[in-house]
mmCIF file of C-alpha atoms in Angstrom:
data_model
loop_
_atom_site.group_PDB
_atom_site.id
_atom_site.type_symbol
_atom_site.label_atom_id
_atom_site.label_comp_id
_atom_site.label_asym_id
_atom_site.label_seq_id
_atom_site.Cartn_x
_atom_site.Cartn_y
_atom_site.Cartn_z
ATOM 1 C CA MET A 1 0.000 0.000 0.000
ATOM 2 C CA HIS A 2 1.347 3.401 -0.929
ATOM 3 C CA LYS A 3 1.117 6.320 1.472
ATOM 4 C CA GLU A 4 -0.957 8.322 -1.046
ATOM 5 C CA ASP A 5 -3.595 5.544 -1.022
ATOM 6 C CA VAL A 6 -3.738 5.648 2.788
ATOM 7 C CA ILE A 7 -4.142 9.437 2.772
ATOM 8 C CA ARG A 8 -6.947 9.219 0.160
ATOM 9 C CA ALA A 9 -8.715 6.775 2.511
ATOM 10 C CA GLY A 10 -8.867 9.538 5.115
ATOM 11 C CA TYR A 11 -5.961 8.734 7.433
ATOM 12 C CA LYS A 12 -3.473 11.316 8.681
ATOM 13 C CA LEU A 13 -0.006 10.000 7.924
ATOM 14 C CA THR A 14 2.009 9.702 11.161
ATOM 15 C CA PRO A 15 4.386 7.103 12.604
ATOM 16 C CA LEU A 16 1.318 5.572 14.323
ATOM 17 C CA THR A 17 -0.902 5.261 11.224
ATOM 18 C CA GLY A 18 -0.234 1.526 10.902
ATOM 19 C CA GLU A 19 -1.213 0.970 14.521
ATOM 20 C CA GLU A 20 -4.367 3.070 14.030
ATOM 21 C CA ILE A 21 -5.406 1.007 11.006
ATOM 22 C CA PHE A 22 -4.644 -2.261 12.819
ATOM 23 C CA LYS A 23 -6.796 -1.285 15.826
ATOM 24 C CA LYS A 24 -9.589 -0.174 13.503
ATOM 25 C CA ILE A 25 -9.493 -3.572 11.732
ATOM 26 C CA LEU A 26 -9.741 -5.395 15.082
ATOM 27 C CA ASN A 27 -12.624 -3.212 16.286
ATOM 28 C CA THR A 28 -14.675 -3.048 13.070
ATOM 29 C CA PRO A 29 -16.114 -6.454 12.143
ATOM 30 C CA GLY A 30 -17.875 -5.014 9.070
ATOM 31 C CA GLY A 31 -14.623 -4.125 7.310
ATOM 32 C CA VAL A 32 -12.288 -1.173 7.095
ATOM 33 C CA LYS A 33 -11.124 0.943 4.193
ATOM 34 C CA ILE A 34 -7.339 1.062 4.440
ATOM 35 C CA GLY A 35 -6.528 2.716 1.143
ATOM 36 C CA VAL A 36 -8.022 4.292 -1.958
ATOM 37 C CA VAL A 37 -6.216 3.863 -5.254
ATOM 38 C CA ASP A 38 -6.073 6.746 -7.704
ATOM 39 C CA SER A 39 -8.553 5.539 -10.322
ATOM 40 C CA GLU A 40 -6.943 7.668 -13.049
ATOM 41 C CA ASN A 41 -3.499 6.166 -12.456
ATOM 42 C CA ASN A 42 -4.172 2.781 -10.852
ATOM 43 C CA LEU A 43 -1.540 0.782 -12.766
ATOM 44 C CA SER A 44 1.347 3.186 -12.186
ATOM 45 C CA ALA A 45 2.777 1.021 -9.391
ATOM 46 C CA LEU A 46 3.428 -1.922 -11.710
ATOM 47 C CA LYS A 47 7.147 -2.660 -11.832
ATOM 48 C CA THR A 48 7.185 -4.342 -15.271
ATOM 49 C CA PRO A 49 8.758 -2.283 -18.076
ATOM 50 C CA ASP A 50 5.603 -2.457 -20.213
ATOM 51 C CA LYS A 51 3.313 -1.681 -17.206
ATOM 52 C CA LYS A 52 1.335 -4.883 -17.813
ATOM 53 C CA ILE A 53 0.533 -7.705 -15.417
ATOM 54 C CA HIS A 54 2.383 -10.894 -16.368
ATOM 55 C CA ILE A 55 1.090 -14.104 -14.849
ATOM 56 C CA HIS A 56 3.102 -17.279 -15.196
ATOM 57 C CA PHE A 57 3.087 -20.192 -12.782
ATOM 58 C CA PRO A 58 5.892 -22.621 -13.703
ATOM 59 C CA GLU A 59 4.322 -25.292 -11.456
ATOM 60 C CA MET A 60 1.155 -25.233 -13.579
ATOM 61 C CA GLU A 61 2.676 -24.962 -17.051
ATOM 62 C CA SER A 62 2.571 -28.662 -17.970
ATOM 63 C CA TRP A 63 -0.929 -29.100 -16.511
ATOM 64 C CA ILE A 64 -2.320 -26.101 -18.409
ATOM 65 C CA LYS A 65 -1.069 -27.554 -21.684
ATOM 66 C CA GLU A 66 -3.088 -30.709 -20.942
ATOM 67 C CA VAL A 67 -6.346 -28.770 -20.477
ATOM 68 C CA THR A 68 -8.052 -28.880 -23.856
ATOM 69 C CA PRO A 69 -11.723 -29.005 -24.857
ATOM 70 C CA VAL A 70 -11.304 -32.630 -25.977
ATOM 71 C CA ALA A 71 -9.651 -33.686 -22.703
ATOM 72 C CA GLU A 72 -12.289 -31.880 -20.623
ATOM 73 C CA GLU A 73 -15.150 -33.418 -22.614
ATOM 74 C CA SER A 74 -13.715 -36.912 -22.249
ATOM 75 C CA GLN A 75 -13.604 -36.475 -18.469
ATOM 76 C CA LEU A 76 -17.319 -35.609 -18.465
ATOM 77 C CA ALA A 77 -18.173 -38.941 -20.091
ATOM 78 C CA ASN A 78 -18.553 -41.179 -17.051
ATOM 79 C CA LYS A 79 -21.178 -43.904 -17.353
ATOM 80 C CA GLU A 80 -21.213 -44.395 -13.562
ATOM 81 C CA TYR A 81 -22.198 -40.755 -12.946
ATOM 82 C CA PRO A 82 -24.386 -39.587 -15.851
ATOM 83 C CA MET A 83 -26.115 -36.872 -13.825
ATOM 84 C CA VAL A 84 -25.090 -33.463 -12.477
ATOM 85 C CA LEU A 85 -26.437 -32.065 -9.200
ATOM 86 C CA ILE A 86 -27.347 -28.392 -9.558
ATOM 87 C CA ALA A 87 -27.618 -25.999 -6.630
ATOM 88 C CA GLY A 88 -27.376 -22.240 -6.254
ATOM 89 C CA ASN A 89 -28.930 -21.263 -9.572
ATOM 90 C CA HIS A 90 -28.240 -17.744 -10.773
ATOM 91 C CA MET A 91 -31.424 -15.754 -11.227
ATOM 92 C CA GLU A 92 -32.115 -12.069 -11.626
ATOM 93 C CA MET A 93 -33.003 -11.730 -7.928
ATOM 94 C CA VAL A 94 -29.933 -13.534 -6.517
ATOM 95 C CA ALA A 95 -26.591 -11.802 -6.018
ATOM 96 C CA ASN A 96 -23.391 -13.795 -6.413
ATOM 97 C CA THR A 97 -22.373 -13.558 -2.766
ATOM 98 C CA ILE A 98 -22.041 -15.946 0.131
ATOM 99 C CA MET A 99 -24.662 -14.208 2.288
ATOM 100 C CA ARG A 100 -28.031 -13.825 0.601
ATOM 101 C CA ASP A 101 -31.044 -11.925 1.872
ATOM 102 C CA PRO A 102 -33.745 -14.552 2.640
ATOM 103 C CA ALA A 103 -36.387 -12.042 1.505
ATOM 104 C CA TRP A 104 -35.226 -12.633 -2.083
ATOM 105 C CA ASN A 105 -36.706 -16.125 -1.916
ATOM 106 C CA GLU A 106 -40.106 -15.137 -0.518
ATOM 107 C CA GLY A 107 -42.798 -17.232 -2.155
ATOM 108 C CA ARG A 108 -40.246 -19.722 -3.457
ATOM 109 C CA ARG A 109 -39.129 -23.045 -2.039
ATOM 110 C CA SER A 110 -35.777 -22.747 -0.331
ATOM 111 C CA CYS A 111 -32.983 -25.323 -0.545
ATOM 112 C CA THR A 112 -34.173 -26.790 -3.848
ATOM 113 C CA LEU A 113 -31.698 -28.962 -5.748
ATOM 114 C CA ARG A 114 -32.035 -30.126 -9.323
ATOM 115 C CA ASN A 115 -30.551 -33.143 -11.015
ATOM 116 C CA THR A 116 -29.940 -33.072 -14.763
ATOM 117 C CA PRO A 117 -28.207 -35.272 -17.344
ATOM 118 C CA LYS A 118 -24.675 -34.173 -18.218
ATOM 119 C CA ARG A 119 -24.450 -32.406 -21.524
ATOM 120 C CA CYS A 120 -21.255 -31.903 -23.437
ATOM 121 C CA ARG A 121 -21.022 -28.974 -25.792
ATOM 122 C CA GLY A 122 -21.957 -30.083 -29.285
ATOM 123 C CA THR A 123 -22.935 -33.616 -28.272
ATOM 124 C CA ARG A 124 -26.041 -35.430 -27.088
ATOM 125 C CA ASN A 125 -26.593 -36.671 -23.536
ATOM 126 C CA ARG A 126 -24.292 -39.498 -22.599
#
């Protein structure tokens, strides 16, 4: 975190600012703003010469090369488990968060699960 971000979040920069933020985190269960990034210049802190984010995980390189549409589709074809259990459907009244307002489900059955045959893109049910 850069000191400018901390100042934009409303903190006075002193030798005790870190302690102040730490205490605020401990005493505020709902969350604490600890910094505000300059939205006009938010990638300026990148250290790469081209100012782009480069993501490479050497440990995953060989595995990623094995992930292909054909390999993924073949793993879906399992005669012992031809069905998929569906829960947590996305609907217009449901936010994609862990905590959901129970009022959103008023008039609907809660905890409903659906079971459907697996479908592979471009193929029929297996």
